[in-house]
Short mmCIF file of C-alpha atoms in Angstrom, two decimals:
data_model
loop_
_atom_site.label_atom_id
_atom_site.label_comp_id
_atom_site.label_asym_id
_atom_site.label_seq_id
_atom_site.Cartn_x
_atom_site.Cartn_y
_atom_site.Cartn_z
CA MET P 1 28.65 18.97 4.94
CA ALA P 2 25.51 21.08 5.73
CA ASP P 3 23.60 20.82 8.85
CA LEU P 4 20.47 18.75 8.17
CA ARG P 5 18.67 19.32 11.30
CA PHE P 6 15.79 22.04 11.58
CA GLY P 7 16.85 22.81 14.86
CA GLN P 8 16.51 22.02 18.46
CA PRO P 9 12.88 21.22 19.29
CA ALA P 10 10.63 23.18 21.64
CA PRO P 11 9.71 21.67 25.11
CA VAL P 12 7.15 19.28 24.56
CA ARG P 13 3.57 20.82 25.40
CA THR P 14 0.88 19.41 27.45
CA ALA P 15 -1.17 18.71 24.60
CA THR P 16 1.46 16.74 22.89
CA LEU P 17 2.09 14.37 25.97
CA TRP P 18 -1.79 13.84 26.02
CA ALA P 19 -1.95 12.90 22.38
CA ALA P 20 0.87 10.60 22.65
CA LEU P 21 -0.66 8.99 25.90
CA ALA P 22 -3.91 8.75 23.86
CA THR P 23 -2.06 6.80 21.28
CA GLY P 24 -0.52 4.51 23.61
CA VAL P 25 -3.79 3.48 25.42
CA LEU P 26 -5.69 3.19 22.09
CA SER P 27 -3.08 0.77 20.91
CA MET P 28 -3.19 -1.29 23.91
CA LEU P 29 -7.10 -1.48 23.73
CA LEU P 30 -7.40 -1.90 20.10
CA LEU P 31 -4.20 -3.24 18.31
CA GLY P 32 -4.07 -6.68 19.79
CA ASP P 33 -6.70 -8.52 17.87
CA GLY P 34 -6.01 -7.54 14.32
CA LEU P 35 -5.81 -4.60 11.80
CA ALA P 36 -8.82 -3.04 10.44
CA ILE P 37 -10.78 0.32 11.82
CA ASN P 38 -8.35 0.20 14.87
CA LEU P 39 -5.14 1.12 13.18
CA LEU P 40 -6.84 4.23 11.51
CA LEU P 41 -8.08 5.30 15.07
CA VAL P 42 -4.75 5.01 16.76
CA ALA P 43 -3.26 6.95 13.85
CA ILE P 44 -5.55 10.11 14.41
CA PRO P 45 -4.08 11.01 17.78
CA ALA P 46 -0.45 10.12 17.04
CA ALA P 47 -1.13 12.81 13.96
CA LEU P 48 -2.44 15.45 16.60
CA ALA P 49 0.67 14.96 18.37
CA ALA P 50 2.79 15.60 15.40
CA TYR P 51 0.76 18.64 14.81
CA PHE P 52 0.78 20.09 17.98
CA ALA P 53 4.64 19.68 17.96
CA ALA P 54 5.07 21.32 14.56
CA GLN P 55 2.73 24.34 15.92
CA ASP P 56 5.11 24.81 18.82
CA ALA P 57 7.75 24.73 16.29
CA GLY P 58 6.22 27.52 13.99
CA ARG P 59 5.95 25.16 11.22
CA LEU P 60 2.59 26.05 9.37
CA PRO P 61 0.94 23.00 7.20
CA ARG P 62 1.54 23.65 3.95
CA ALA P 63 -0.45 22.27 0.71
CA TRP P 64 2.04 19.28 0.13
CA THR P 65 2.19 18.49 3.95
CA LEU P 66 -1.90 18.35 4.07
CA VAL P 67 -1.59 15.85 0.81
CA TRP P 68 0.99 13.63 2.13
CA GLY P 69 -0.95 13.54 5.88
CA ILE P 70 -4.39 12.97 4.41
CA GLY P 71 -3.22 10.28 1.87
CA GLY P 72 -1.63 8.29 4.46
CA LEU P 73 -4.80 8.66 6.85
CA ALA P 74 -6.66 7.13 3.64
CA LEU P 75 -4.39 4.74 2.98
CA LEU P 76 -5.08 3.26 6.52
CA ALA P 77 -8.45 2.74 5.73
CA VAL P 78 -7.59 -0.39 3.36
CA PRO P 79 -6.88 -2.34 6.32
CA ALA P 80 -10.67 -1.33 7.65
CA LEU P 81 -12.13 -2.17 4.03
CA ARG P 82 -10.19 -4.97 3.00
CA ASP P 83 -10.01 -8.62 4.42
CA ALA P 84 -7.19 -9.33 2.24
CA ASP P 85 -3.59 -9.07 4.10
CA TRP P 86 -1.04 -8.18 1.17
CA PRO P 87 -2.98 -5.09 0.13
CA SER P 88 -3.32 -3.84 3.47
CA PHE P 89 0.49 -4.72 4.05
CA LEU P 90 1.34 -2.57 0.95
CA ALA P 91 -1.03 0.50 2.29
CA VAL P 92 0.44 0.47 5.80
CA VAL P 93 3.83 0.65 4.25
CA THR P 94 3.02 3.18 1.72
CA ALA P 95 1.29 5.22 4.58
CA LEU P 96 4.26 5.22 6.75
CA ALA P 97 6.14 6.57 3.69
CA LEU P 98 3.59 9.50 3.34
CA GLY P 99 3.80 10.29 6.95
CA SER P 100 7.25 10.71 6.91
CA LEU P 101 7.30 12.99 3.83
CA ALA P 102 4.20 14.86 5.82
CA LEU P 103 6.78 15.07 8.77
CA HIS P 104 9.87 16.08 7.06
CA GLY P 105 8.63 18.21 3.95
CA GLY P 106 11.00 18.75 1.19
CA ARG P 107 10.68 18.23 -2.24
CA ARG P 108 13.78 16.82 -4.03
CA TRP P 109 14.66 13.17 -4.50
CA PRO P 110 16.59 12.99 -1.29
CA ALA P 111 13.65 14.11 0.87
CA VAL P 112 11.31 11.50 -0.94
CA LEU P 113 13.75 8.64 -0.86
CA LEU P 114 15.84 9.10 2.43
CA GLY P 115 12.78 10.67 4.64
CA PRO P 116 12.07 7.45 6.59
CA ILE P 117 15.27 7.30 8.06
CA GLY P 118 14.85 10.28 9.96
CA LEU P 119 11.72 8.42 11.93
CA PHE P 120 13.99 5.66 12.82
CA ASN P 121 16.58 8.19 14.60
CA ALA P 122 13.40 9.91 16.23
CA LEU P 123 12.35 6.27 17.71
CA VAL P 124 15.02 7.29 20.42
CA THR P 125 15.02 10.75 20.51
CA GLY P 126 11.53 11.07 20.49
CA PRO P 127 10.80 9.36 23.84
CA VAL P 128 13.99 11.08 25.38
CA TRP P 129 12.24 14.51 24.65
CA GLY P 130 8.83 13.48 26.07
CA TRP P 131 10.14 12.35 29.48
CA GLN P 132 12.22 15.38 29.63
CA GLY P 133 9.09 17.62 28.98
CA LEU P 134 7.03 15.38 31.26
CA ARG P 135 9.35 15.71 34.19
CA GLU P 136 9.41 19.63 33.76
CA ARG P 137 5.45 19.51 34.17
CA SER P 138 5.20 16.95 36.92
CA GLY P 139 7.82 19.01 38.96
CA GLY P 140 5.16 22.00 39.51
CA ALA P 141 1.93 20.13 39.04
CA ARG P 142 2.40 17.48 41.83
CA GLY P 143 -0.55 19.53 43.36
CA ARG P 144 -2.86 18.71 40.16
CA ILE P 145 -1.77 15.14 39.78
CA GLY P 146 -3.40 13.91 42.73
CA PRO P 147 -7.03 15.00 42.21
CA LEU P 148 -6.68 13.97 38.53
CA LEU P 149 -5.82 10.49 39.55
CA ARG P 150 -8.67 10.58 42.10
CA ALA P 151 -11.28 11.81 39.76
CA LEU P 152 -10.02 8.82 37.11
CA VAL P 153 -10.34 6.05 39.92
CA VAL P 154 -13.71 7.31 40.77
CA THR P 155 -15.05 7.22 37.47
CA ALA P 156 -13.35 3.80 36.32
CA VAL P 157 -15.44 2.47 39.62
CA LEU P 158 -18.37 3.89 38.73
CA LEU P 159 -18.30 2.75 35.25
CA VAL P 160 -17.66 -0.69 36.18
CA VAL P 161 -20.25 -1.20 38.79
CA PHE P 162 -23.15 0.60 37.07
CA GLY P 163 -21.85 -1.11 34.10
CA VAL P 164 -21.95 -4.52 35.51
CA LEU P 165 -25.38 -4.21 37.12
CA PHE P 166 -27.06 -3.08 33.96
CA ALA P 167 -25.16 -5.88 31.94
CA GLU P 168 -26.96 -8.40 34.56
CA ALA P 169 -30.03 -6.90 34.32
CA ASP P 170 -30.32 -7.10 30.45
CA ALA P 171 -28.90 -9.97 28.06
CA ALA P 172 -28.78 -7.42 25.00
CA PHE P 173 -27.13 -4.32 26.78
CA ALA P 174 -24.51 -7.17 28.00
CA ASP P 175 -24.38 -8.06 24.52
CA LEU P 176 -23.92 -4.62 23.26
CA LEU P 177 -21.37 -3.73 25.97
CA GLY P 178 -19.18 -6.85 25.06
CA ASP P 179 -18.97 -5.92 21.66
CA LEU P 180 -18.08 -2.29 22.17
CA MET P 181 -15.61 -3.21 24.89
CA PRO P 182 -12.26 -3.93 23.78
CA ASP P 183 -10.88 -7.14 25.57
CA ALA P 184 -8.50 -6.15 28.12
CA SER P 185 -8.01 -9.46 29.83
CA VAL P 186 -4.89 -10.24 32.31
CA SER P 187 -3.80 -13.05 30.07
CA GLY P 188 -2.70 -10.67 27.35
CA GLY P 189 -0.94 -8.34 29.87
CA PRO P 190 2.26 -8.32 28.93
CA TRP P 191 1.27 -7.85 25.08
CA ARG P 192 -0.76 -4.97 25.83
CA VAL P 193 1.82 -3.37 27.91
CA LEU P 194 4.11 -3.62 24.88
CA LEU P 195 1.52 -2.00 22.59
CA LEU P 196 1.18 0.77 24.83
CA ALA P 197 4.87 1.44 24.86
CA LEU P 198 4.74 1.24 21.24
CA GLY P 199 1.90 3.45 20.68
CA VAL P 200 3.38 6.38 23.09
CA VAL P 201 7.12 5.87 21.71
CA GLY P 202 5.63 5.85 18.02
CA ALA P 203 3.48 9.22 18.84
CA LEU P 204 6.38 11.04 20.44
CA ALA P 205 8.69 9.97 17.18
CA ALA P 206 6.18 11.42 15.15
CA ALA P 207 5.82 14.81 17.38
CA HIS P 208 9.57 14.98 17.67
CA THR P 209 10.06 14.42 14.07
CA ALA P 210 7.34 17.33 13.24
CA ALA P 211 9.38 19.56 15.49
CA ALA P 212 12.76 19.10 14.46
CA PRO P 213 12.85 17.41 11.01
CA VAL P 214 15.53 16.42 9.02
CA GLN P 215 16.10 18.87 6.09
CA TRP P 216 16.72 16.06 3.52
CA ASP P 217 16.77 18.75 0.84
CA ARG P 218 20.08 19.79 2.11
CA VAL P 219 21.74 16.66 0.94
CA GLU P 220 23.81 17.87 -1.79
CA VAL P 221 23.82 15.13 -4.76
CA PRO P 222 26.75 15.96 -7.16
CA GLU P 223 25.94 16.38 -10.85
CA GLY P 224 27.62 13.51 -13.16
CA ARG P 225 30.35 14.78 -15.42
CA ALA P 226 28.58 15.99 -18.72
CA ARG P 227 29.55 14.05 -21.86
CA GLY P 228 30.01 15.34 -25.56
CA ARG P 229 27.14 15.20 -28.01
CA VAL P 230 28.47 12.07 -29.97
CA GLU P 231 29.38 10.29 -27.01
CA TRP P 232 25.95 10.73 -25.22
CA ALA P 233 23.53 10.47 -28.05
CA LEU P 234 25.29 7.51 -30.38
CA PRO P 235 23.91 4.91 -27.77
CA LEU P 236 20.81 6.18 -26.83
CA ILE P 237 19.96 6.90 -30.44
CA VAL P 238 20.87 3.17 -31.47
CA LEU P 239 18.57 1.91 -28.61
CA THR P 240 15.99 4.19 -30.15
CA VAL P 241 16.00 2.08 -33.46
CA LEU P 242 16.19 -1.04 -31.62
CA PHE P 243 12.82 -0.05 -29.77
CA ALA P 244 11.32 1.52 -32.91
CA ALA P 245 12.25 -1.97 -34.51
CA PHE P 246 10.51 -3.91 -32.07
CA ASN P 247 7.54 -1.72 -31.86
CA ALA P 248 7.22 -2.06 -35.46
CA VAL P 249 7.10 -5.92 -35.19
CA GLN P 250 4.65 -5.66 -32.21
CA LEU P 251 2.16 -3.30 -34.64
CA ALA P 252 2.55 -6.02 -37.41
CA VAL P 253 1.57 -8.85 -34.88
CA LEU P 254 -1.36 -6.92 -33.36
CA PHE P 255 -3.04 -6.21 -36.95
CA GLY P 256 -1.79 -9.20 -38.42
CA GLY P 257 -2.94 -11.83 -35.97
CA TYR P 258 -1.17 -13.97 -33.84
CA ASP P 259 -1.39 -17.12 -35.70
CA ALA P 260 1.37 -16.62 -38.08
CA VAL P 261 3.61 -15.96 -35.26
CA LEU P 262 2.66 -18.93 -33.24
CA ASP P 263 2.91 -21.22 -36.29
CA LYS P 264 6.68 -19.68 -36.92
CA THR P 265 7.81 -19.96 -33.29
CA GLY P 266 6.20 -23.25 -32.74
CA GLN P 267 4.60 -21.98 -29.16
CA THR P 268 1.29 -22.04 -28.02
CA TYR P 269 -0.79 -18.70 -27.10
CA ALA P 270 -0.20 -18.95 -23.51
CA GLU P 271 3.54 -19.51 -23.56
CA TYR P 272 3.69 -16.44 -26.41
CA ALA P 273 2.26 -14.43 -23.94
CA ARG P 274 4.07 -15.51 -20.87
CA GLN P 275 7.48 -15.51 -21.99
CA GLY P 276 7.10 -11.80 -23.58
CA PHE P 277 5.41 -10.53 -20.15
CA TRP P 278 8.51 -11.00 -17.89
CA GLN P 279 11.13 -9.71 -20.29
CA LEU P 280 9.16 -6.46 -21.37
CA LEU P 281 8.57 -5.63 -17.89
CA LEU P 282 12.25 -5.67 -17.23
CA VAL P 283 12.79 -4.01 -20.76
CA THR P 284 10.68 -1.11 -18.95
CA LEU P 285 12.70 -1.16 -15.46
CA LEU P 286 15.98 -1.01 -17.48
CA THR P 287 14.88 1.72 -19.66
CA LEU P 288 14.08 3.82 -16.85
CA LEU P 289 17.58 3.23 -15.26
CA VAL P 290 18.80 4.09 -18.55
CA ILE P 291 16.96 7.45 -18.57
CA VAL P 292 18.04 8.37 -14.99
CA PHE P 293 21.89 7.85 -15.91
CA ALA P 294 21.31 9.59 -19.20
CA LEU P 295 20.21 12.68 -17.37
CA ARG P 296 22.96 12.44 -15.07
CA TRP P 297 25.52 12.85 -18.03
CA ALA P 298 23.67 14.63 -20.32
CA PRO P 299 25.76 17.35 -22.35
CA ARG P 300 24.76 20.83 -20.74
CA GLY P 301 26.15 23.50 -23.24
CA GLY P 302 23.24 25.41 -23.91
CA ALA P 303 19.80 25.42 -25.84
CA ARG P 304 21.35 23.08 -28.75
CA ASP P 305 22.17 20.48 -25.97
CA ARG P 306 18.65 20.63 -24.36
CA THR P 307 16.62 20.36 -27.45
CA LEU P 308 19.03 17.20 -28.23
CA VAL P 309 18.34 15.74 -25.03
CA ARG P 310 14.71 16.08 -25.02
CA GLY P 311 14.44 15.06 -28.74
CA VAL P 312 16.74 11.55 -27.69
CA LEU P 313 15.04 11.12 -24.40
CA GLY P 314 11.42 12.05 -25.49
CA THR P 315 11.44 9.62 -28.35
CA LEU P 316 12.97 6.83 -26.03
CA CYS P 317 10.11 7.56 -23.78
CA ALA P 318 7.37 7.40 -26.15
CA LEU P 319 8.70 4.14 -27.49
CA ALA P 320 8.90 2.91 -24.15
CA LEU P 321 5.25 3.52 -23.64
CA VAL P 322 4.47 1.18 -26.38
CA VAL P 323 6.48 -1.62 -24.78
CA VAL P 324 4.53 -1.13 -21.46
CA ALA P 325 1.16 -1.44 -23.78
CA SER P 326 2.79 -4.55 -25.13
CA ALA P 327 3.58 -6.12 -22.00
CA VAL P 328 0.02 -5.28 -20.72
CA ARG P 329 -1.53 -6.89 -23.68
CA ARG P 330 0.57 -10.10 -23.39
CA MET P 331 -0.30 -10.46 -19.86
CA ASP P 332 -4.08 -10.30 -20.91
CA MET P 333 -3.42 -12.89 -23.16
CA TYR P 334 -1.86 -15.09 -20.56
CA VAL P 335 -5.00 -14.37 -18.33
CA GLU P 336 -7.26 -15.19 -20.76
CA ALA P 337 -5.46 -18.57 -21.11
CA TYR P 338 -4.75 -19.72 -17.11
CA GLY P 339 -7.11 -17.05 -15.06
CA LEU P 340 -6.26 -14.22 -13.13
CA THR P 341 -3.84 -14.54 -9.89
CA ARG P 342 -2.35 -11.97 -7.15
CA LEU P 343 0.87 -12.34 -9.18
CA ARG P 344 -0.43 -11.66 -12.35
CA VAL P 345 -2.88 -8.45 -10.97
CA SER P 346 0.37 -7.40 -8.95
CA VAL P 347 2.76 -7.31 -12.03
CA VAL P 348 0.36 -5.32 -14.26
CA ALA P 349 -0.11 -2.70 -11.68
CA MET P 350 3.29 -2.41 -11.50
CA GLU P 351 3.87 -2.23 -15.34
CA LEU P 352 1.04 0.41 -15.53
CA TRP P 353 2.67 2.44 -12.71
CA LEU P 354 5.69 2.42 -14.49
CA GLY P 355 4.15 3.53 -17.51
CA LEU P 356 2.67 6.62 -15.68
CA VAL P 357 6.23 7.37 -14.56
CA ILE P 358 7.54 7.62 -18.23
CA VAL P 359 4.90 9.89 -19.11
CA LEU P 360 5.43 12.21 -15.87
CA ILE P 361 9.05 11.96 -16.72
CA MET P 362 7.78 13.07 -20.57
CA ALA P 363 6.24 16.35 -18.96
CA ALA P 364 8.98 17.11 -17.11
CA GLY P 365 10.64 17.31 -20.03
CA VAL P 366 8.69 20.31 -21.23
CA TRP P 367 7.89 22.09 -17.93
CA GLY P 368 10.84 21.27 -15.99
CA ALA P 369 11.56 18.71 -13.32
CA ARG P 370 11.12 20.39 -9.98
CA TRP P 371 7.83 18.90 -9.56
CA LEU P 372 8.75 15.06 -10.74
CA PRO P 373 9.97 13.73 -7.52
CA ARG P 374 6.73 14.40 -5.56
CA ALA P 375 4.49 13.70 -8.51
CA VAL P 376 6.18 10.25 -8.57
CA ALA P 377 5.72 9.73 -5.13
CA ALA P 378 1.90 10.86 -5.07
CA SER P 379 1.38 8.74 -8.15
CA ALA P 380 2.47 5.71 -6.32
CA ALA P 381 0.74 6.37 -3.18
CA ALA P 382 -2.52 7.02 -5.49
CA GLY P 383 -1.82 3.57 -7.33
CA VAL P 384 -1.50 1.65 -3.90
CA LEU P 385 -4.73 3.14 -2.52
CA ALA P 386 -6.96 2.56 -5.80
CA PHE P 387 -5.12 -0.83 -5.65
CA GLY P 388 -6.51 -1.74 -2.14
CA LEU P 389 -9.91 0.25 -2.98
CA LEU P 390 -10.51 -1.96 -5.85
CA SER P 391 -10.00 -5.51 -4.05
CA PRO P 392 -7.94 -7.51 -5.70
CA ASP P 393 -8.83 -10.45 -4.26
CA GLY P 394 -12.57 -9.56 -5.23
CA LEU P 395 -11.05 -8.76 -9.07
CA ILE P 396 -9.67 -12.09 -9.30
CA ALA P 397 -12.46 -13.93 -8.15
CA GLY P 398 -14.80 -11.56 -10.29
CA SER P 399 -12.70 -12.27 -13.20
CA ASN P 400 -12.31 -16.22 -12.83
CA VAL P 401 -15.74 -16.86 -12.42
CA GLN P 402 -16.74 -14.69 -15.36
CA ARG P 403 -14.07 -17.04 -17.31
CA TYR P 404 -15.79 -19.93 -16.07
CA GLU P 405 -19.02 -18.83 -17.24
CA ASP P 406 -17.61 -18.30 -20.72
CA THR P 407 -14.99 -21.16 -20.84
CA GLY P 408 -16.18 -23.83 -17.95
CA LYS P 409 -12.95 -23.67 -16.85
CA PHE P 410 -12.03 -22.74 -13.23
CA ASP P 411 -9.09 -23.09 -10.78
CA LEU P 412 -10.98 -24.19 -7.67
CA GLU P 413 -8.20 -24.94 -5.51
CA TYR P 414 -6.79 -21.07 -5.97
CA ALA P 415 -10.33 -19.73 -5.37
CA ARG P 416 -10.75 -21.54 -2.07
CA ASN P 417 -7.15 -19.96 -0.71
CA LEU P 418 -8.80 -16.47 -1.55
CA SER P 419 -9.48 -13.90 1.21
CA ALA P 420 -13.02 -12.85 2.71
CA ASP P 421 -13.15 -10.13 -0.26
CA ALA P 422 -13.60 -12.76 -3.05
CA VAL P 423 -16.63 -14.15 -1.39
CA PRO P 424 -19.52 -11.86 -3.15
CA ALA P 425 -17.95 -13.01 -6.50
CA LEU P 426 -17.82 -16.67 -5.53
CA ASP P 427 -21.02 -16.58 -4.13
CA LYS P 428 -22.44 -16.13 -7.77
CA LEU P 429 -21.10 -19.96 -8.71
CA LYS P 430 -23.63 -22.52 -8.90
CA GLU P 431 -23.57 -25.37 -6.49
CA PRO P 432 -21.86 -27.57 -5.38
CA ALA P 433 -19.07 -25.32 -6.77
CA ARG P 434 -20.08 -22.34 -4.90
CA SER P 435 -19.86 -24.32 -1.69
CA CYS P 436 -16.59 -25.84 -2.48
CA ALA P 437 -14.98 -22.65 -3.17
CA LEU P 438 -16.49 -21.15 -0.12
CA ARG P 439 -15.44 -23.96 2.33
CA LEU P 440 -12.32 -22.84 3.49
CA ILE P 441 -13.05 -19.09 3.86
CA ALA P 442 -16.31 -19.97 5.70
CA ASN P 443 -14.35 -22.12 8.20
CA ASP P 444 -11.58 -19.06 8.58
CA LEU P 445 -14.52 -16.91 9.40
CA ALA P 446 -16.01 -18.99 11.93
CA ASP P 447 -13.10 -19.93 13.65
CA ASP P 448 -11.81 -16.37 13.77
CA GLN P 449 -14.34 -14.10 15.60
CA LYS P 450 -12.56 -10.59 15.80
CA PRO P 451 -14.22 -7.56 17.85
CA TRP P 452 -15.79 -4.85 15.96
CA TYR P 453 -12.50 -2.83 15.63
CA ALA P 454 -10.49 -5.58 14.50
CA THR P 455 -13.12 -6.60 11.67
CA SER P 456 -13.01 -5.60 7.93
CA TRP P 457 -15.92 -4.40 5.72
CA GLY P 458 -14.88 -7.20 3.41
CA GLU P 459 -15.10 -9.91 6.36
CA ALA P 460 -18.32 -8.46 7.77
CA ARG P 461 -19.82 -8.54 4.30
CA ALA P 462 -18.66 -12.04 3.88
CA ARG P 463 -20.57 -13.35 7.41
CA ASP P 464 -23.56 -11.38 6.01
CA ILE P 465 -23.50 -13.49 2.34
CA LEU P 466 -22.64 -16.89 4.23
CA ARG P 467 -25.64 -16.47 6.95
CA GLU P 468 -27.80 -15.54 4.30
CA ARG P 469 -26.80 -18.22 1.95
CA PRO P 470 -25.13 -21.05 4.22
CA LEU P 471 -23.15 -23.32 2.43
CA SER P 472 -24.26 -26.79 0.94
CA LYS P 473 -24.21 -29.81 3.20
CA ASP P 474 -23.64 -32.08 0.28
CA ALA P 475 -20.35 -30.36 -0.72
CA ASN P 476 -18.15 -32.88 0.89
CA TRP P 477 -14.67 -33.82 0.28
CA GLU P 478 -15.19 -36.29 -2.11
CA THR P 479 -17.74 -33.91 -4.21
CA CYS P 480 -15.60 -30.98 -4.26
CA HIS P 481 -12.37 -33.11 -5.27
CA ASN P 482 -14.46 -34.14 -8.33
CA VAL P 483 -15.64 -30.79 -9.03
CA GLY P 484 -12.08 -29.52 -8.72
CA ASP P 485 -10.77 -32.28 -11.39
CA ASP P 486 -14.05 -31.67 -13.53
CA VAL P 487 -13.57 -27.45 -13.84
CA SER P 488 -9.75 -27.86 -14.06
CA TYR P 489 -9.43 -29.96 -17.15
CA ARG P 490 -12.08 -29.38 -19.48
#
């Protein structure tokens, strides 16, 4: 088996250790109250630690390394912008995956899929590597550590003494100081120490990976046994004919209207849409799986075989795109009947991304597949970033408010459980529906007073709106219950 390790890392440099320490200190001070802009602030020194380590190892940043690194940092901006947890969680997980790609490099599928495994191993080797470097430096620098510690102590004393005096002299300055300074109370001491350790360990793991990455591109994936033309092509051609027949029916329904289909099947408009979407989503996933195995077992005898493979799989991909369009249209029908929810907007986004993957596969059949793994990874990251920037909760609230204005129907109970990102859209409702929809969100915002670095832009914006237009005192529980029943069953 080929050696996957890039090589032994060079001794850790002082700049890397300082960057790792800065990551730990910022983690301790900023990450204990929630996630927002603080996560991005913590990630910057960790990225610098990885950059310094890679520089010592002779690894110069390449174009794709910059793409993955900048993309990962951009994804960490989603928690700073959005109050909703679910797009932020998806963005953070994707940012970790992009960070792994930036640290390891690679262009083939093993590098894209297996990269995060190397980071878990570095959680052990990274701190050991950093500790060895720290011991080497402390042995010859004891004479410099004393003056440095004394300077830090004097600086801290001066800041505390004069900061307290200025705060007592001016209440406005005291409020400003309280907003800017992180909470470092003794009661949260163990938790803060744990965050410090996690920040240092994470930064050293990233730096060690950058200095000695696992070369996942060296993993050899054996090719599947090539099949004969008839054995390979016959099942796929039959499947393509089935796709063509289904798509012909879809086009006939599209141009002929849904009334005849509903009369024949006995289904309602919403039942027809809901039943079809999930099956078509599964069809899209299975089609991608079929394409993967078809490429693995495709005949490889020469130009005629390549033409056969491109023709059959290209046709299947083109018909699969029609299935994607049909699935999206069915979900659109379902949303028209019942409104938009988090699940519905998520699965539509997934279906659209799967359609994009099919388009990329078709392009790879024309121009070669060497770029395909990184293109698929980049498209997934771009989709997650766009998903977060578009504010799913705001999109859901806006769509349902528009539906309420058009039809008079509104799921008030569902709207009450959205995040603060939905406040600008829900603010457009008329009273008392507006106050009823915003009551729970306003209570959460009032109970959860976070420092500036742990407050998202969506949360701050929602507070400004509720401050300018306070909730109606007449929107009590009984009134909201009646309003909810009225708008739900019209």
